[in-house]
mmCIF file with all atom_site columns, C-alpha atoms in Angstrom:
data_model
loop_
_atom_site.group_PDB
_atom_site.id
_atom_site.type_symbol
_atom_site.label_atom_id
_atom_site.label_alt_id
_atom_site.label_comp_id
_atom_site.label_asym_id
_atom_site.label_entity_id
_atom_site.label_seq_id
_atom_site.pdbx_PDB_ins_code
_atom_site.Cartn_x
_atom_site.Cartn_y
_atom_site.Cartn_z
_atom_site.occupancy
_atom_site.B_iso_or_equiv
_atom_site.pdbx_formal_charge
_atom_site.auth_seq_id
_atom_site.auth_comp_id
_atom_site.auth_asym_id
_atom_site.auth_atom_id
_atom_site.pdbx_PDB_model_num
ATOM 1   C CA . MET A 1 1   ? 21.331  18.613  -12.580 1.00 43.00 ? 1   MET A CA 1
ATOM 2   C CA . PHE A 1 2   ? 19.795  16.673  -15.477 1.00 46.00 ? 2   PHE A CA 1
ATOM 3   C CA . ASP A 1 3   ? 23.107  15.619  -16.741 1.00 52.00 ? 3   ASP A CA 1
ATOM 4   C CA . LEU A 1 4   ? 22.576  12.612  -13.719 1.00 49.00 ? 4   LEU A CA 1
ATOM 5   C CA . ILE A 1 5   ? 19.802  11.184  -15.926 1.00 51.00 ? 5   ILE A CA 1
ATOM 6   C CA . THR A 1 6   ? 19.691  8.993   -18.833 1.00 54.00 ? 6   THR A CA 1
ATOM 7   C CA . VAL A 1 7   ? 16.933  8.878   -20.347 1.00 54.00 ? 7   VAL A CA 1
ATOM 8   C CA . PRO A 1 8   ? 16.687  6.474   -23.370 1.00 55.00 ? 8   PRO A CA 1
ATOM 9   C CA . GLU A 1 9   ? 15.072  7.902   -26.984 1.00 57.00 ? 9   GLU A CA 1
ATOM 10  C CA . ASP A 1 10  ? 12.537  5.237   -27.601 1.00 61.00 ? 10  ASP A CA 1
ATOM 11  C CA . LEU A 1 11  ? 8.924   5.178   -28.841 1.00 67.00 ? 11  LEU A CA 1
ATOM 12  C CA . SER A 1 12  ? 6.429   3.140   -29.617 1.00 77.00 ? 12  SER A CA 1
ATOM 13  C CA . ASN A 1 13  ? 3.919   3.664   -32.304 1.00 80.00 ? 13  ASN A CA 1
ATOM 14  C CA . GLU A 1 14  ? -0.291  2.707   -32.994 1.00 82.00 ? 14  GLU A CA 1
ATOM 15  C CA . TRP A 1 15  ? -2.149  3.267   -35.950 1.00 83.00 ? 15  TRP A CA 1
ATOM 16  C CA . VAL A 1 16  ? -6.229  2.062   -36.477 1.00 85.00 ? 16  VAL A CA 1
ATOM 17  C CA . ILE A 1 17  ? -7.667  2.513   -40.094 1.00 87.00 ? 17  ILE A CA 1
ATOM 18  C CA . SER A 1 18  ? -11.701 1.883   -39.619 1.00 84.00 ? 18  SER A CA 1
ATOM 19  C CA . PRO A 1 19  ? -13.393 0.177   -42.221 1.00 86.00 ? 19  PRO A CA 1
ATOM 20  C CA . GLN A 1 20  ? -14.687 2.818   -44.669 1.00 89.00 ? 20  GLN A CA 1
ATOM 21  C CA . LYS A 1 21  ? -10.255 3.550   -45.260 1.00 89.00 ? 21  LYS A CA 1
ATOM 22  C CA . SER A 1 22  ? -9.272  0.215   -45.638 1.00 88.00 ? 22  SER A CA 1
ATOM 23  C CA . ALA A 1 23  ? -9.089  -1.818  -48.669 1.00 91.00 ? 23  ALA A CA 1
ATOM 24  C CA . SER A 1 24  ? -10.268 -5.067  -47.565 1.00 88.00 ? 24  SER A CA 1
ATOM 25  C CA . GLY A 1 25  ? -13.299 -3.245  -45.657 1.00 88.00 ? 25  GLY A CA 1
ATOM 26  C CA . ASP A 1 26  ? -12.119 -4.515  -42.570 1.00 84.00 ? 26  ASP A CA 1
ATOM 27  C CA . ALA A 1 27  ? -10.827 -2.358  -39.539 1.00 84.00 ? 27  ALA A CA 1
ATOM 28  C CA . ILE A 1 28  ? -6.965  -2.356  -39.447 1.00 86.00 ? 28  ILE A CA 1
ATOM 29  C CA . ILE A 1 29  ? -4.842  -2.337  -36.083 1.00 85.00 ? 29  ILE A CA 1
ATOM 30  C CA . GLN A 1 30  ? -1.601  -1.800  -36.063 1.00 85.00 ? 30  GLN A CA 1
ATOM 31  C CA . ALA A 1 31  ? 0.843   -2.272  -32.919 1.00 84.00 ? 31  ALA A CA 1
ATOM 32  C CA . ASP A 1 32  ? 4.541   -1.189  -32.098 1.00 83.00 ? 32  ASP A CA 1
ATOM 33  C CA . PRO A 1 33  ? 5.306   -1.301  -29.023 1.00 82.00 ? 33  PRO A CA 1
ATOM 34  C CA . HIS A 1 34  ? 9.541   -0.377  -28.810 1.00 79.00 ? 34  HIS A CA 1
ATOM 35  C CA . LEU A 1 35  ? 10.255  -2.765  -26.208 1.00 77.00 ? 35  LEU A CA 1
ATOM 36  C CA . PRO A 1 36  ? 13.911  -4.306  -26.429 1.00 75.00 ? 36  PRO A CA 1
ATOM 37  C CA . TRP A 1 37  ? 13.813  -8.442  -26.998 1.00 76.00 ? 37  TRP A CA 1
ATOM 38  C CA . GLU A 1 38  ? 15.629  -9.505  -24.145 1.00 79.00 ? 38  GLU A CA 1
ATOM 39  C CA . GLY A 1 39  ? 14.881  -9.191  -20.531 1.00 77.00 ? 39  GLY A CA 1
ATOM 40  C CA . LEU A 1 40  ? 12.161  -9.250  -18.412 1.00 75.00 ? 40  LEU A CA 1
ATOM 41  C CA . ASN A 1 41  ? 10.242  -6.616  -20.358 1.00 76.00 ? 41  ASN A CA 1
ATOM 42  C CA . GLN A 1 42  ? 10.430  -8.903  -23.780 1.00 83.00 ? 42  GLN A CA 1
ATOM 43  C CA . TRP A 1 43  ? 7.223   -9.594  -25.383 1.00 86.00 ? 43  TRP A CA 1
ATOM 44  C CA . TYR A 1 44  ? 5.749   -13.364 -25.243 1.00 89.00 ? 44  TYR A CA 1
ATOM 45  C CA . GLU A 1 45  ? 3.107   -14.709 -27.887 1.00 92.00 ? 45  GLU A CA 1
ATOM 46  C CA . VAL A 1 46  ? 0.162   -16.017 -26.089 1.00 92.00 ? 46  VAL A CA 1
ATOM 47  C CA . HIS A 1 47  ? -3.128  -17.490 -26.971 1.00 94.00 ? 47  HIS A CA 1
ATOM 48  C CA . LEU A 1 48  ? -6.217  -18.390 -23.449 1.00 89.00 ? 48  LEU A CA 1
ATOM 49  C CA . LYS A 1 49  ? -8.755  -20.487 -25.196 1.00 90.00 ? 49  LYS A CA 1
ATOM 50  C CA . GLY A 1 50  ? -11.980 -21.727 -22.916 1.00 88.00 ? 50  GLY A CA 1
ATOM 51  C CA . GLU A 1 51  ? -15.455 -22.375 -21.907 1.00 87.00 ? 51  GLU A CA 1
ATOM 52  C CA . THR A 1 52  ? -16.200 -18.278 -22.015 1.00 83.00 ? 52  THR A CA 1
ATOM 53  C CA . ILE A 1 53  ? -12.662 -16.585 -23.580 1.00 85.00 ? 53  ILE A CA 1
ATOM 54  C CA . ASN A 1 54  ? -10.686 -16.806 -26.718 1.00 89.00 ? 54  ASN A CA 1
ATOM 55  C CA . VAL A 1 55  ? -8.047  -14.187 -26.625 1.00 89.00 ? 55  VAL A CA 1
ATOM 56  C CA . ALA A 1 56  ? -4.755  -13.918 -28.557 1.00 92.00 ? 56  ALA A CA 1
ATOM 57  C CA . GLY A 1 57  ? -2.030  -11.703 -28.384 1.00 91.00 ? 57  GLY A CA 1
ATOM 58  C CA . ALA A 1 58  ? 1.144   -10.683 -26.773 1.00 90.00 ? 58  ALA A CA 1
ATOM 59  C CA . THR A 1 59  ? 1.977   -9.867  -22.900 1.00 87.00 ? 59  THR A CA 1
ATOM 60  C CA . LEU A 1 60  ? 4.929   -9.431  -20.730 1.00 84.00 ? 60  LEU A CA 1
ATOM 61  C CA . PHE A 1 61  ? 6.409   -12.066 -18.200 1.00 84.00 ? 61  PHE A CA 1
ATOM 62  C CA . GLY A 1 62  ? 4.365   -11.829 -15.415 1.00 80.00 ? 62  GLY A CA 1
ATOM 63  C CA . LEU A 1 63  ? 1.150   -10.246 -16.223 1.00 78.00 ? 63  LEU A CA 1
ATOM 64  C CA . PRO A 1 64  ? -2.025  -12.270 -16.207 1.00 78.00 ? 64  PRO A CA 1
ATOM 65  C CA . THR A 1 65  ? -3.637  -10.231 -18.866 1.00 81.00 ? 65  THR A CA 1
ATOM 66  C CA . VAL A 1 66  ? -2.948  -10.097 -23.020 1.00 86.00 ? 66  VAL A CA 1
ATOM 67  C CA . ILE A 1 67  ? -2.040  -6.121  -22.946 1.00 82.00 ? 67  ILE A CA 1
ATOM 68  C CA . ILE A 1 68  ? -1.751  -6.434  -26.864 1.00 86.00 ? 68  ILE A CA 1
ATOM 69  C CA . GLY A 1 69  ? -4.404  -8.556  -28.733 1.00 86.00 ? 69  GLY A CA 1
ATOM 70  C CA . PHE A 1 70  ? -7.693  -9.820  -29.802 1.00 87.00 ? 70  PHE A CA 1
ATOM 71  C CA . ASN A 1 71  ? -10.909 -11.801 -29.205 1.00 85.00 ? 71  ASN A CA 1
ATOM 72  C CA . GLU A 1 72  ? -13.896 -12.704 -31.639 1.00 82.00 ? 72  GLU A CA 1
ATOM 73  C CA . HIS A 1 73  ? -14.964 -9.027  -31.976 1.00 79.00 ? 73  HIS A CA 1
ATOM 74  C CA . ILE A 1 74  ? -12.264 -6.583  -30.998 1.00 80.00 ? 74  ILE A CA 1
ATOM 75  C CA . ALA A 1 75  ? -8.801  -5.852  -30.734 1.00 82.00 ? 75  ALA A CA 1
ATOM 76  C CA . TRP A 1 76  ? -6.810  -3.264  -28.480 1.00 82.00 ? 76  TRP A CA 1
ATOM 77  C CA . THR A 1 77  ? -3.239  -2.199  -28.084 1.00 81.00 ? 77  THR A CA 1
ATOM 78  C CA . MET A 1 78  ? -1.389  0.543   -26.310 1.00 78.00 ? 78  MET A CA 1
ATOM 79  C CA . THR A 1 79  ? 1.188   2.581   -26.055 1.00 76.00 ? 79  THR A CA 1
ATOM 80  C CA . ALA A 1 80  ? 3.677   4.831   -23.937 1.00 68.00 ? 80  ALA A CA 1
ATOM 81  C CA . ASN A 1 81  ? 1.721   8.005   -23.188 1.00 63.00 ? 81  ASN A CA 1
ATOM 82  C CA . SER A 1 82  ? 3.107   11.233  -21.672 1.00 64.00 ? 82  SER A CA 1
ATOM 83  C CA . PRO A 1 83  ? 1.118   12.323  -18.625 1.00 63.00 ? 83  PRO A CA 1
ATOM 84  C CA . ASP A 1 84  ? 2.875   14.406  -15.723 1.00 65.00 ? 84  ASP A CA 1
ATOM 85  C CA . THR A 1 85  ? 2.358   11.573  -13.594 1.00 65.00 ? 85  THR A CA 1
ATOM 86  C CA . ALA A 1 86  ? 6.086   12.746  -11.486 1.00 71.00 ? 86  ALA A CA 1
ATOM 87  C CA . ASP A 1 87  ? 8.351   15.442  -10.526 1.00 78.00 ? 87  ASP A CA 1
ATOM 88  C CA . VAL A 1 88  ? 12.115  15.456  -10.161 1.00 81.00 ? 88  VAL A CA 1
ATOM 89  C CA . TYR A 1 89  ? 13.357  17.994  -6.780  1.00 82.00 ? 89  TYR A CA 1
ATOM 90  C CA . GLN A 1 90  ? 16.928  19.173  -6.176  1.00 83.00 ? 90  GLN A CA 1
ATOM 91  C CA . GLU A 1 91  ? 17.520  18.280  -2.952  1.00 84.00 ? 91  GLU A CA 1
ATOM 92  C CA . LYS A 1 92  ? 20.264  20.741  -1.075  1.00 86.00 ? 92  LYS A CA 1
ATOM 93  C CA . ILE A 1 93  ? 22.542  18.206  1.359   1.00 84.00 ? 93  ILE A CA 1
ATOM 94  C CA . LYS A 1 94  ? 25.041  18.063  3.870   1.00 85.00 ? 94  LYS A CA 1
ATOM 95  C CA . LYS A 1 95  ? 26.650  15.690  5.616   1.00 84.00 ? 95  LYS A CA 1
ATOM 96  C CA . GLU A 1 96  ? 27.516  15.582  9.414   1.00 87.00 ? 96  GLU A CA 1
ATOM 97  C CA . GLY A 1 97  ? 29.497  12.815  11.132  1.00 86.00 ? 97  GLY A CA 1
ATOM 98  C CA . THR A 1 98  ? 27.857  9.517   9.083   1.00 86.00 ? 98  THR A CA 1
ATOM 99  C CA . LYS A 1 99  ? 24.442  10.584  8.337   1.00 89.00 ? 99  LYS A CA 1
ATOM 100 C CA . TYR A 1 100 ? 23.186  12.970  5.743   1.00 89.00 ? 100 TYR A CA 1
ATOM 101 C CA . PHE A 1 101 ? 20.690  15.767  5.796   1.00 91.00 ? 101 PHE A CA 1
ATOM 102 C CA . TYR A 1 102 ? 18.745  17.686  3.245   1.00 90.00 ? 102 TYR A CA 1
ATOM 103 C CA . GLN A 1 103 ? 17.076  21.173  3.290   1.00 90.00 ? 103 GLN A CA 1
ATOM 104 C CA . TYR A 1 104 ? 13.196  22.254  3.196   1.00 92.00 ? 104 TYR A CA 1
ATOM 105 C CA . ASP A 1 105 ? 11.396  24.834  4.256   1.00 91.00 ? 105 ASP A CA 1
ATOM 106 C CA . ASN A 1 106 ? 14.843  26.210  5.762   1.00 90.00 ? 106 ASN A CA 1
ATOM 107 C CA . GLU A 1 107 ? 15.039  23.414  8.407   1.00 94.00 ? 107 GLU A CA 1
ATOM 108 C CA . TRP A 1 108 ? 18.050  19.877  7.438   1.00 94.00 ? 108 TRP A CA 1
ATOM 109 C CA . LYS A 1 109 ? 16.399  16.980  7.857   1.00 94.00 ? 109 LYS A CA 1
ATOM 110 C CA . PRO A 1 110 ? 17.907  14.230  8.114   1.00 94.00 ? 110 PRO A CA 1
ATOM 111 C CA . ILE A 1 111 ? 17.972  11.257  5.284   1.00 91.00 ? 111 ILE A CA 1
ATOM 112 C CA . GLU A 1 112 ? 16.505  7.882   5.293   1.00 93.00 ? 112 GLU A CA 1
ATOM 113 C CA . GLU A 1 113 ? 19.070  5.219   4.872   1.00 92.00 ? 113 GLU A CA 1
ATOM 114 C CA . LYS A 1 114 ? 18.247  1.669   4.021   1.00 92.00 ? 114 LYS A CA 1
ATOM 115 C CA . ARG A 1 115 ? 20.682  -1.215  3.375   1.00 92.00 ? 115 ARG A CA 1
ATOM 116 C CA . VAL A 1 116 ? 19.373  -3.508  0.630   1.00 91.00 ? 116 VAL A CA 1
ATOM 117 C CA . GLU A 1 117 ? 21.452  -6.831  -0.501  1.00 91.00 ? 117 GLU A CA 1
ATOM 118 C CA . ILE A 1 118 ? 21.349  -7.518  -4.116  1.00 86.00 ? 118 ILE A CA 1
ATOM 119 C CA . ARG A 1 119 ? 21.125  -11.159 -4.540  1.00 83.00 ? 119 ARG A CA 1
ATOM 120 C CA . THR A 1 120 ? 24.028  -11.777 -7.237  1.00 80.00 ? 120 THR A CA 1
ATOM 121 C CA . ALA A 1 121 ? 26.314  -14.416 -7.678  1.00 80.00 ? 121 ALA A CA 1
ATOM 122 C CA . LYS A 1 122 ? 28.313  -12.718 -5.255  1.00 83.00 ? 122 LYS A CA 1
ATOM 123 C CA . LYS A 1 123 ? 26.508  -10.813 -2.407  1.00 83.00 ? 123 LYS A CA 1
ATOM 124 C CA . LYS A 1 124 ? 26.208  -7.070  -2.109  1.00 87.00 ? 124 LYS A CA 1
ATOM 125 C CA . GLU A 1 125 ? 24.859  -4.431  -0.554  1.00 90.00 ? 125 GLU A CA 1
ATOM 126 C CA . ILE A 1 126 ? 23.987  -0.908  -1.310  1.00 86.00 ? 126 ILE A CA 1
ATOM 127 C CA . THR A 1 127 ? 22.167  1.641   0.487   1.00 88.00 ? 127 THR A CA 1
ATOM 128 C CA . LEU A 1 128 ? 19.158  3.453   -0.567  1.00 88.00 ? 128 LEU A CA 1
ATOM 129 C CA . TYR A 1 129 ? 18.323  7.264   -0.021  1.00 89.00 ? 129 TYR A CA 1
ATOM 130 C CA . TYR A 1 130 ? 14.797  8.777   0.812   1.00 91.00 ? 130 TYR A CA 1
ATOM 131 C CA . THR A 1 131 ? 13.750  11.878  1.661   1.00 90.00 ? 131 THR A CA 1
ATOM 132 C CA . HIS A 1 132 ? 9.993   12.963  1.834   1.00 89.00 ? 132 HIS A CA 1
ATOM 133 C CA . HIS A 1 133 ? 9.353   13.439  -1.149  1.00 87.00 ? 133 HIS A CA 1
ATOM 134 C CA . GLY A 1 134 ? 10.523  9.642   -2.423  1.00 85.00 ? 134 GLY A CA 1
ATOM 135 C CA . PRO A 1 135 ? 13.670  8.356   -3.229  1.00 86.00 ? 135 PRO A CA 1
ATOM 136 C CA . VAL A 1 136 ? 16.926  9.853   -4.476  1.00 85.00 ? 136 VAL A CA 1
ATOM 137 C CA . ILE A 1 137 ? 17.803  8.889   -8.069  1.00 79.00 ? 137 ILE A CA 1
ATOM 138 C CA . ALA A 1 138 ? 21.045  10.461  -8.536  1.00 76.00 ? 138 ALA A CA 1
ATOM 139 C CA . PHE A 1 139 ? 24.055  10.443  -5.830  1.00 71.00 ? 139 PHE A CA 1
ATOM 140 C CA . ASP A 1 140 ? 27.365  10.828  -5.927  1.00 65.00 ? 140 ASP A CA 1
ATOM 141 C CA . GLU A 1 141 ? 28.942  10.605  -2.785  1.00 63.00 ? 141 GLU A CA 1
ATOM 142 C CA . ARG A 1 142 ? 32.444  11.427  -4.073  1.00 61.00 ? 142 ARG A CA 1
ATOM 143 C CA . MET A 1 143 ? 31.134  14.537  -5.122  1.00 54.00 ? 143 MET A CA 1
ATOM 144 C CA . LEU A 1 144 ? 29.871  15.935  -1.453  1.00 58.00 ? 144 LEU A CA 1
ATOM 145 C CA . LYS A 1 145 ? 32.903  14.611  -0.236  1.00 55.00 ? 145 LYS A CA 1
ATOM 146 C CA . LYS A 1 146 ? 35.018  16.716  -2.079  1.00 51.00 ? 146 LYS A CA 1
ATOM 147 C CA . ARG A 1 147 ? 32.822  20.288  -2.315  1.00 50.00 ? 147 ARG A CA 1
ATOM 148 C CA . LYS A 1 148 ? 31.617  19.477  1.547   1.00 50.00 ? 148 LYS A CA 1
ATOM 149 C CA . GLY A 1 149 ? 28.233  19.197  0.731   1.00 52.00 ? 149 GLY A CA 1
ATOM 150 C CA . GLY A 1 150 ? 26.212  19.638  -2.800  1.00 59.00 ? 150 GLY A CA 1
ATOM 151 C CA . LYS A 1 151 ? 22.777  18.606  -4.272  1.00 64.00 ? 151 LYS A CA 1
ATOM 152 C CA . VAL A 1 152 ? 21.333  15.190  -5.348  1.00 64.00 ? 152 VAL A CA 1
ATOM 153 C CA . VAL A 1 153 ? 18.801  14.240  -7.117  1.00 65.00 ? 153 VAL A CA 1
ATOM 154 C CA . GLY A 1 154 ? 15.045  12.979  -5.485  1.00 65.00 ? 154 GLY A CA 1
ATOM 155 C CA . PHE A 1 155 ? 12.023  11.679  -7.304  1.00 57.00 ? 155 PHE A CA 1
ATOM 156 C CA . LYS A 1 156 ? 8.101   11.266  -6.354  1.00 58.00 ? 156 LYS A CA 1
ATOM 157 C CA . LYS A 1 157 ? 5.563   9.673   -8.729  1.00 57.00 ? 157 LYS A CA 1
ATOM 158 C CA . ARG A 1 158 ? 2.171   10.975  -8.800  1.00 55.00 ? 158 ARG A CA 1
ATOM 159 C CA . LYS A 1 159 ? -0.366  9.958   -5.705  1.00 50.00 ? 159 LYS A CA 1
ATOM 160 C CA . GLY A 1 160 ? -3.240  8.236   -5.969  1.00 45.00 ? 160 GLY A CA 1
ATOM 161 C CA . GLY A 1 161 ? -5.050  5.740   -8.092  1.00 46.00 ? 161 GLY A CA 1
ATOM 162 C CA . LYS A 1 162 ? -4.447  2.264   -8.509  1.00 50.00 ? 162 LYS A CA 1
ATOM 163 C CA . VAL A 1 163 ? -2.826  0.258   -11.345 1.00 49.00 ? 163 VAL A CA 1
ATOM 164 C CA . ARG A 1 164 ? -5.522  -0.968  -12.814 1.00 51.00 ? 164 ARG A CA 1
ATOM 165 C CA . ASP A 1 165 ? -4.536  -4.247  -15.114 1.00 54.00 ? 165 ASP A CA 1
ATOM 166 C CA . ASP A 1 166 ? -8.388  -5.391  -15.691 1.00 58.00 ? 166 ASP A CA 1
ATOM 167 C CA . GLN A 1 167 ? -8.457  -2.990  -17.778 1.00 58.00 ? 167 GLN A CA 1
ATOM 168 C CA . TYR A 1 168 ? -7.095  -5.336  -20.051 1.00 62.00 ? 168 TYR A CA 1
ATOM 169 C CA . TYR A 1 169 ? -8.470  -7.828  -18.413 1.00 62.00 ? 169 TYR A CA 1
ATOM 170 C CA . ASN A 1 170 ? -11.726 -6.586  -19.511 1.00 63.00 ? 170 ASN A CA 1
ATOM 171 C CA . CYS A 1 171 ? -10.431 -6.276  -23.115 1.00 65.00 ? 171 CYS A CA 1
ATOM 172 C CA . HIS A 1 172 ? -10.359 -10.824 -23.448 1.00 59.00 ? 172 HIS A CA 1
ATOM 173 C CA . TYR A 1 173 ? -14.304 -10.723 -22.888 1.00 61.00 ? 173 TYR A CA 1
ATOM 174 C CA . ALA A 1 174 ? -15.394 -7.451  -24.938 1.00 60.00 ? 174 ALA A CA 1
ATOM 175 C CA . HIS A 1 175 ? -18.654 -7.616  -27.290 1.00 59.00 ? 175 HIS A CA 1
ATOM 176 C CA . PRO A 1 176 ? -18.935 -5.751  -30.235 1.00 56.00 ? 176 PRO A CA 1
ATOM 177 C CA . ASN A 1 177 ? -21.531 -3.186  -29.271 1.00 57.00 ? 177 ASN A CA 1
ATOM 178 C CA . LEU A 1 178 ? -19.347 -0.310  -28.170 1.00 56.00 ? 178 LEU A CA 1
ATOM 179 C CA . ASP A 1 179 ? -20.939 0.293   -25.008 1.00 59.00 ? 179 ASP A CA 1
ATOM 180 C CA . GLN A 1 180 ? -20.094 -3.093  -24.115 1.00 54.00 ? 180 GLN A CA 1
ATOM 181 C CA . SER A 1 181 ? -16.730 -2.764  -25.172 1.00 55.00 ? 181 SER A CA 1
ATOM 182 C CA . LYS A 1 182 ? -15.985 0.899   -23.977 1.00 59.00 ? 182 LYS A CA 1
ATOM 183 C CA . VAL A 1 183 ? -15.751 -1.056  -19.977 1.00 56.00 ? 183 VAL A CA 1
ATOM 184 C CA . CYS A 1 184 ? -12.234 -2.456  -20.857 1.00 58.00 ? 184 CYS A CA 1
ATOM 185 C CA . VAL A 1 185 ? -10.377 1.078   -20.805 1.00 56.00 ? 185 VAL A CA 1
ATOM 186 C CA . HIS A 1 186 ? -12.681 3.333   -18.842 1.00 56.00 ? 186 HIS A CA 1
ATOM 187 C CA . HIS A 1 187 ? -11.053 2.733   -15.613 1.00 53.00 ? 187 HIS A CA 1
ATOM 188 C CA . MET A 1 188 ? -8.077  4.386   -17.449 1.00 52.00 ? 188 MET A CA 1
ATOM 189 C CA . HIS A 1 189 ? -5.769  3.723   -14.130 1.00 52.00 ? 189 HIS A CA 1
ATOM 190 C CA . LEU A 1 190 ? -2.688  2.986   -16.195 1.00 52.00 ? 190 LEU A CA 1
ATOM 191 C CA . GLY A 1 191 ? -1.791  6.800   -17.089 1.00 50.00 ? 191 GLY A CA 1
ATOM 192 C CA . TRP A 1 192 ? 1.117   6.136   -18.810 1.00 48.00 ? 192 TRP A CA 1
ATOM 193 C CA . LEU A 1 193 ? -0.367  4.069   -21.577 1.00 53.00 ? 193 LEU A CA 1
ATOM 194 C CA . ARG A 1 194 ? -2.846  5.307   -24.676 1.00 54.00 ? 194 ARG A CA 1
ATOM 195 C CA . SER A 1 195 ? -5.013  2.526   -25.679 1.00 54.00 ? 195 SER A CA 1
ATOM 196 C CA . ALA A 1 196 ? -6.347  2.075   -29.064 1.00 52.00 ? 196 ALA A CA 1
ATOM 197 C CA . GLN A 1 197 ? -9.512  -0.136  -29.983 1.00 52.00 ? 197 GLN A CA 1
ATOM 198 C CA . PRO A 1 198 ? -11.540 -0.786  -33.341 1.00 49.00 ? 198 PRO A CA 1
ATOM 199 C CA . PHE A 1 199 ? -14.704 -1.415  -32.215 1.00 48.00 ? 199 PHE A CA 1
ATOM 200 C CA . CYS A 1 200 ? -16.227 -4.034  -35.160 1.00 45.00 ? 200 CYS A CA 1
ATOM 201 C CA . PRO A 1 201 ? -16.552 -7.545  -35.585 1.00 47.00 ? 201 PRO A CA 1
ATOM 202 C CA . HIS A 1 202 ? -14.355 -7.484  -38.787 1.00 44.00 ? 202 HIS A CA 1
ATOM 203 C CA . ILE A 1 203 ? -10.727 -7.401  -37.755 1.00 43.00 ? 203 ILE A CA 1
ATOM 204 C CA . SER A 1 204 ? -6.972  -7.724  -39.399 1.00 41.00 ? 204 SER A CA 1
#
């Protein structure tokens, strides 16, 4: 079933060198996020300075925090992690009249359909399909008509927890003291990201 799904071959990397291992005697942090140079996922440089904050680095459009950056005391970066946060289901379906059904526990249940408008230069409407597992991400209606039934691929993301951008917001104010600096990542609610921070007063 995975021939219906394409996965980009992109990998990020990060590393930290301790002061004891660097020629300068400073901690060195390297960030290499492999994101495109265009579109909504491109980085831009930012420097926030105020009465209680002085942080610089890079972030993505629409985010209120510096995702990769440093203040006077610590630096931090992140790269994609590989936790198991979702499941993919192969759903057996059939069509009766104009409605689709999928089989679950030896019963046929209706597939939820939603019509949404895509706001482009030309008005376009598409149909989205959902089972109780989540959205259907691979759906070939022509194949279903040819076979008078078939299978589709559905997707279910992890339950529980919240996306906590404040774990990076806390880094803006992090102190060189190790215990105090740990607060910037202790939530760990961004489960698909792996963070790295050198906790020392001299940063390269």
